[in-house]
XYZ file of N, CA and C in Angstrom:
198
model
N -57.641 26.995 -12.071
C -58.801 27.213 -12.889
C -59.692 28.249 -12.219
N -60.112 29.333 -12.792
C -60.769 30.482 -12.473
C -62.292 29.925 -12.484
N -62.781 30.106 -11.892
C -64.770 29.737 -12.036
C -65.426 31.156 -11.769
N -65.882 31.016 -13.143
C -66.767 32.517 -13.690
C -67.873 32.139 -13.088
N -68.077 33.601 -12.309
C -69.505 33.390 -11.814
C -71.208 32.654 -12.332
N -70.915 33.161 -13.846
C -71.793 32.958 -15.059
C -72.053 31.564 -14.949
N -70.726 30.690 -14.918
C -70.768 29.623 -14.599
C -72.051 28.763 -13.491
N -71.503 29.259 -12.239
C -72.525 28.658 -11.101
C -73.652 29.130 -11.248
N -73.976 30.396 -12.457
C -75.460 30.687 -12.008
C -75.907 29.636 -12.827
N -75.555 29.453 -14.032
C -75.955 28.283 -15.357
C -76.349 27.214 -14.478
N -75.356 26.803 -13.667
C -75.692 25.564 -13.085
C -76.764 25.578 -12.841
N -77.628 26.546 -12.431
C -79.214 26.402 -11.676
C -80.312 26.328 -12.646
N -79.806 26.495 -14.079
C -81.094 25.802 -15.085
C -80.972 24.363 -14.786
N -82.211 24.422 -15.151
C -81.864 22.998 -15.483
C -81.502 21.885 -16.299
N -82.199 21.995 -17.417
C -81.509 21.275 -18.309
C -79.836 21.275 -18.637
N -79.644 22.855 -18.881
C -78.015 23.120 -19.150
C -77.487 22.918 -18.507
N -77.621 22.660 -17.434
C -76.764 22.253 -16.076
C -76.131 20.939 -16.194
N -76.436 20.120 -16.891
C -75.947 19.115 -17.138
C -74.780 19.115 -18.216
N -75.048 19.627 -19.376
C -74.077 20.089 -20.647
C -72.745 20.941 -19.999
N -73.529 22.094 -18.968
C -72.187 23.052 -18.688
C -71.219 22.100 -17.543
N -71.832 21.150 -17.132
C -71.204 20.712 -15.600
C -70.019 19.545 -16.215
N -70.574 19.032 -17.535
C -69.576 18.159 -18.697
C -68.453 19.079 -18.859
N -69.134 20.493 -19.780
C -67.837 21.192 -19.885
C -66.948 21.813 -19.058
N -67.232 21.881 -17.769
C -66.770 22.147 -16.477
C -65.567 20.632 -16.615
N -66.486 19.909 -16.311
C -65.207 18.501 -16.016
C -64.387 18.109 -17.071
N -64.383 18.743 -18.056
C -63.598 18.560 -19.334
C -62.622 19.220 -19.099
N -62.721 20.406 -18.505
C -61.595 21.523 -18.061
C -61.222 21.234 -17.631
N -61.729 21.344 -15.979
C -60.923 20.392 -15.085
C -59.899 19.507 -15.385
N -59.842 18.232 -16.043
C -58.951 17.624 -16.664
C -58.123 17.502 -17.135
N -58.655 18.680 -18.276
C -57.097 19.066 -18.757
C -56.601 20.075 -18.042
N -56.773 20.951 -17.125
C -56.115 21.661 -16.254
C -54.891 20.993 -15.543
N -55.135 19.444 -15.091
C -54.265 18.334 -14.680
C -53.986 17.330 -15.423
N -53.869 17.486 -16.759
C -53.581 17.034 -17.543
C -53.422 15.593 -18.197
N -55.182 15.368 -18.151
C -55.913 14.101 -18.335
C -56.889 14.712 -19.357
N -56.955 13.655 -20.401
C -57.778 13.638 -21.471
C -59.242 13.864 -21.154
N -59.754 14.533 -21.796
C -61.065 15.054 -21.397
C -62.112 14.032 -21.712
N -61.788 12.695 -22.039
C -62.644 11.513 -22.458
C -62.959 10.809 -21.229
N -62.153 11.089 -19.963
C -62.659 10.555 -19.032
C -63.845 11.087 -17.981
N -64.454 12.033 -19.026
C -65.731 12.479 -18.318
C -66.878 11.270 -18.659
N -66.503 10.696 -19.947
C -67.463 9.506 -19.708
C -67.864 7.946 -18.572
N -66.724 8.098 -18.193
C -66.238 7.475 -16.796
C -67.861 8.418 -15.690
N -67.504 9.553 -15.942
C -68.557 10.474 -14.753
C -70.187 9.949 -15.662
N -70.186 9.928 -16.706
C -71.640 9.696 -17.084
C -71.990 8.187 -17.153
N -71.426 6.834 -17.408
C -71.849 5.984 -17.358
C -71.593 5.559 -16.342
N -70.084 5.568 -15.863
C -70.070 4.530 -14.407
C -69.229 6.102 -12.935
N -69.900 6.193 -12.383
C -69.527 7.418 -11.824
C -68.881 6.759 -10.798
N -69.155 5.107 -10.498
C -68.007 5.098 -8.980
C -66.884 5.239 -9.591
N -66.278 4.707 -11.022
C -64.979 4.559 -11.124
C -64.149 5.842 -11.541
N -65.150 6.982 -11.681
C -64.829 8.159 -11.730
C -64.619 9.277 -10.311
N -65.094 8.218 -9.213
C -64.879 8.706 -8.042
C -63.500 8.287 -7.798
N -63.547 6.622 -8.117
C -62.059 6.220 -7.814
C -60.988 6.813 -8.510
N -60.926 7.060 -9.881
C -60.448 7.821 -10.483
C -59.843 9.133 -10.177
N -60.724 9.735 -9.288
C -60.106 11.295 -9.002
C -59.262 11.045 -7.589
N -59.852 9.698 -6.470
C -58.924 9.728 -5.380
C -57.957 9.566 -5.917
N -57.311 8.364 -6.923
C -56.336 7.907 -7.494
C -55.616 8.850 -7.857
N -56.437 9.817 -8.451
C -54.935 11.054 -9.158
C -54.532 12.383 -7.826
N -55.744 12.056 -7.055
C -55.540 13.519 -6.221
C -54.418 12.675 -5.442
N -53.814 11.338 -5.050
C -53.065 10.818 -4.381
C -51.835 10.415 -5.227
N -51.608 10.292 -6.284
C -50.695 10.179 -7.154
C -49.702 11.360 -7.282
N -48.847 11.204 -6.860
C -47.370 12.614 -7.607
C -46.991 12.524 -8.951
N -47.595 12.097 -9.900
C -47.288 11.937 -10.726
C -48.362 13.026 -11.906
N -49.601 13.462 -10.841
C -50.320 14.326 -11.211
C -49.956 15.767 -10.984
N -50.091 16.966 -11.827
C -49.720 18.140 -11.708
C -50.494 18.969 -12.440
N -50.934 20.740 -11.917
C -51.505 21.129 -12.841
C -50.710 21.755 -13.636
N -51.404 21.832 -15.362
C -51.279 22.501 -16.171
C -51.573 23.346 -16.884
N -51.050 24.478 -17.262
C -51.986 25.759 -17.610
C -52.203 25.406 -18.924
């Protein structure tokens, strides 16, 4: 996944920073090819979205996808 500069500057509003950092982790996801619904995991309960990412970054069963 390429990260457009445009990107990190957005991050520094503030409000949008929140909206773009969703659509950031939506990508992400499907880049490794997980449904982009588990960004709600990151907004209501964020430990299990922590556990969540050790789980796949340790899993072989994860791979990226273009």
């Amino acid at each position: 996944m390429r990260v457009n500069a445009w990107w990190v500057l957005i991050c520094f509003v503030p409000v949008v920073n929140i909206v773009f950092m969703i659509i950031w982790q939506v990508k992400l996801l499907n880049a490794i090819g997980k449904h982009g619904a588990y960004v709600l995991f990151c907004i209501f309960l964020p430990p299990v979205y922590v556990i969540l990412w050790i789980v796949w970054g340790y899993s072989s069963k994860t791979e990226y996808v273009l």
